[in-house]
PDB file of C-alpha atoms in Angstrom:
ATOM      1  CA  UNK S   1      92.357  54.551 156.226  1.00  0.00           C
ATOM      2  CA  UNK S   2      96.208  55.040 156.964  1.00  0.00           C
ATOM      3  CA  UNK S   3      97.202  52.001 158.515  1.00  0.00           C
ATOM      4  CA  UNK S   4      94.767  50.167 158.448  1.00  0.00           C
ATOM      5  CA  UNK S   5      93.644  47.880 161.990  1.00  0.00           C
ATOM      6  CA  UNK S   6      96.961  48.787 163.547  1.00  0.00           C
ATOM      7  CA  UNK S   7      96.008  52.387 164.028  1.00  0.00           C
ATOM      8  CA  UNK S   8      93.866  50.630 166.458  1.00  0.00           C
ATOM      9  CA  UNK S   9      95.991  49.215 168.511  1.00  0.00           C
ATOM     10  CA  UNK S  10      98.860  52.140 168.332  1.00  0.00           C
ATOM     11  CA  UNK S  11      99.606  55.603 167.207  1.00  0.00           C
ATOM     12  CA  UNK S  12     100.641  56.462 163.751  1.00  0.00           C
ATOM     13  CA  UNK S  13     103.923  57.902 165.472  1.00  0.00           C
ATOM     14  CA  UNK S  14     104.869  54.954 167.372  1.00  0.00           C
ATOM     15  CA  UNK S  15     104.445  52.988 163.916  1.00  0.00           C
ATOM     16  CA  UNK S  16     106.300  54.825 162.144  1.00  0.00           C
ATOM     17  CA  UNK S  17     109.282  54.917 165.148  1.00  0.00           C
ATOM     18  CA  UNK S  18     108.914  51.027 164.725  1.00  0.00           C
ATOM     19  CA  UNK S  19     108.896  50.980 160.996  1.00  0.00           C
ATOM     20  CA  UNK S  20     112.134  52.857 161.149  1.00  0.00           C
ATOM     21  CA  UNK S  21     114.049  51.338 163.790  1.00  0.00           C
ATOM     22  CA  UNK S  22     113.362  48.001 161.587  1.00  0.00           C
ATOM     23  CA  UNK S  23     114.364  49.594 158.708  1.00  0.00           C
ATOM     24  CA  UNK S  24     117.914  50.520 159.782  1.00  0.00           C
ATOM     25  CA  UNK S  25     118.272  47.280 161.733  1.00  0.00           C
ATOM     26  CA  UNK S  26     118.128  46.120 157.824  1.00  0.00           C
ATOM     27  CA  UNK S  27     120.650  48.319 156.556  1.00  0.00           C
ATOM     28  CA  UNK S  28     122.872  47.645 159.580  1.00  0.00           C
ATOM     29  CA  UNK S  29     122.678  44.064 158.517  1.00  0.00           C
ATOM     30  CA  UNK S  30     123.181  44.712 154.796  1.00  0.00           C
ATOM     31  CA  UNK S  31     126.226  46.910 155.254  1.00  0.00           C
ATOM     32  CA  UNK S  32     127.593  44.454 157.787  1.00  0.00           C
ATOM     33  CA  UNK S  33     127.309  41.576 155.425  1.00  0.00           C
ATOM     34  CA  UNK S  34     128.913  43.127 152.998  1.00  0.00           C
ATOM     35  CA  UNK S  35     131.928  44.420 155.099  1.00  0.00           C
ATOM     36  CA  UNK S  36     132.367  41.478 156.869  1.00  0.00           C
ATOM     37  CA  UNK S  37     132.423  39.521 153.435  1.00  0.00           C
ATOM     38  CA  UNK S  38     135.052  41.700 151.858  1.00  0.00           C
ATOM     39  CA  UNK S  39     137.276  41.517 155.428  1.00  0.00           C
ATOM     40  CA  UNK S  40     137.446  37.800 155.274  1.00  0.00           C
ATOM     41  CA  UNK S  41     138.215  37.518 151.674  1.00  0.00           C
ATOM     42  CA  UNK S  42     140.891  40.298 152.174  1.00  0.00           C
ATOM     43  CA  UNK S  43     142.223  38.663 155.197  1.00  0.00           C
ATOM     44  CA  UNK S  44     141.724  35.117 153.547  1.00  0.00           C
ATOM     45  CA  UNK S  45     142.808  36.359 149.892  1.00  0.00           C
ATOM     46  CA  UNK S  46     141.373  33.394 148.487  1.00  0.00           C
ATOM     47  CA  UNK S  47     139.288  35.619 146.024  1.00  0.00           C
ATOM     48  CA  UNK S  48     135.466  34.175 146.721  1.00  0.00           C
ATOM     49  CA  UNK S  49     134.072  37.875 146.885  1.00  0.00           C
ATOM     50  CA  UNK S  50     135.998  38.811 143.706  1.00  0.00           C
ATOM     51  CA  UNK S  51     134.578  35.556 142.286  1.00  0.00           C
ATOM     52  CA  UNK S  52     130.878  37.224 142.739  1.00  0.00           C
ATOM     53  CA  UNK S  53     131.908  39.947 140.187  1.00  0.00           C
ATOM     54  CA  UNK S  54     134.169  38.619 138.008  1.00  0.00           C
ATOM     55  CA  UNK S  55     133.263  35.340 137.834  1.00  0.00           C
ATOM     56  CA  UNK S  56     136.598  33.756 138.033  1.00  0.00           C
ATOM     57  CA  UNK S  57     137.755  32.580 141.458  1.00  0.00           C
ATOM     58  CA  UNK S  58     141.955  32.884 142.509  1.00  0.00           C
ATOM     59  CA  UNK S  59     143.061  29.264 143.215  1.00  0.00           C
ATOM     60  CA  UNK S  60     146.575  29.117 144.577  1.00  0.00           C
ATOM     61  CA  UNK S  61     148.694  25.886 144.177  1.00  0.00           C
ATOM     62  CA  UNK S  62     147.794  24.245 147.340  1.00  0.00           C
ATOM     63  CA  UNK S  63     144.166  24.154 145.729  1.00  0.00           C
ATOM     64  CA  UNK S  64     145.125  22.259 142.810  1.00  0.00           C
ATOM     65  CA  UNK S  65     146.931  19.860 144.646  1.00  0.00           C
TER      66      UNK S  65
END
């Protein structure tokens, strides 16, 4: 009953081990993302991060041009 057909073709424990590897290949990903987002617009400052939250993007005066 727990797990279903794949307990047929593996043990519980190595489904689980699997399960959680993929699970922090995720969060590696997410956390990543999100520093690697906020290091460009810092190193950028053209504000497109801040945008997300605020809602208002910084436009300098070569933009306007």
């Amino acid at each position: 009953m727990l797990g279903g057909w794949l307990t047929g073709v593996m043990h519980l424990q190595t489904i689980r081990l699997f399960h959680h590897l993929g699970m922090y290949v995720i969060l590696a990903f997410a956390l990543a993302h999100i520093y690697i987002g906020w290091y460009l617009d810092s190193r950028e400052r053209n504000g497109l991060m801040g945008s997300i939250f605020s809602g208002y993007k910084f436009v300098t005066g070569k933009e306007w041009e």
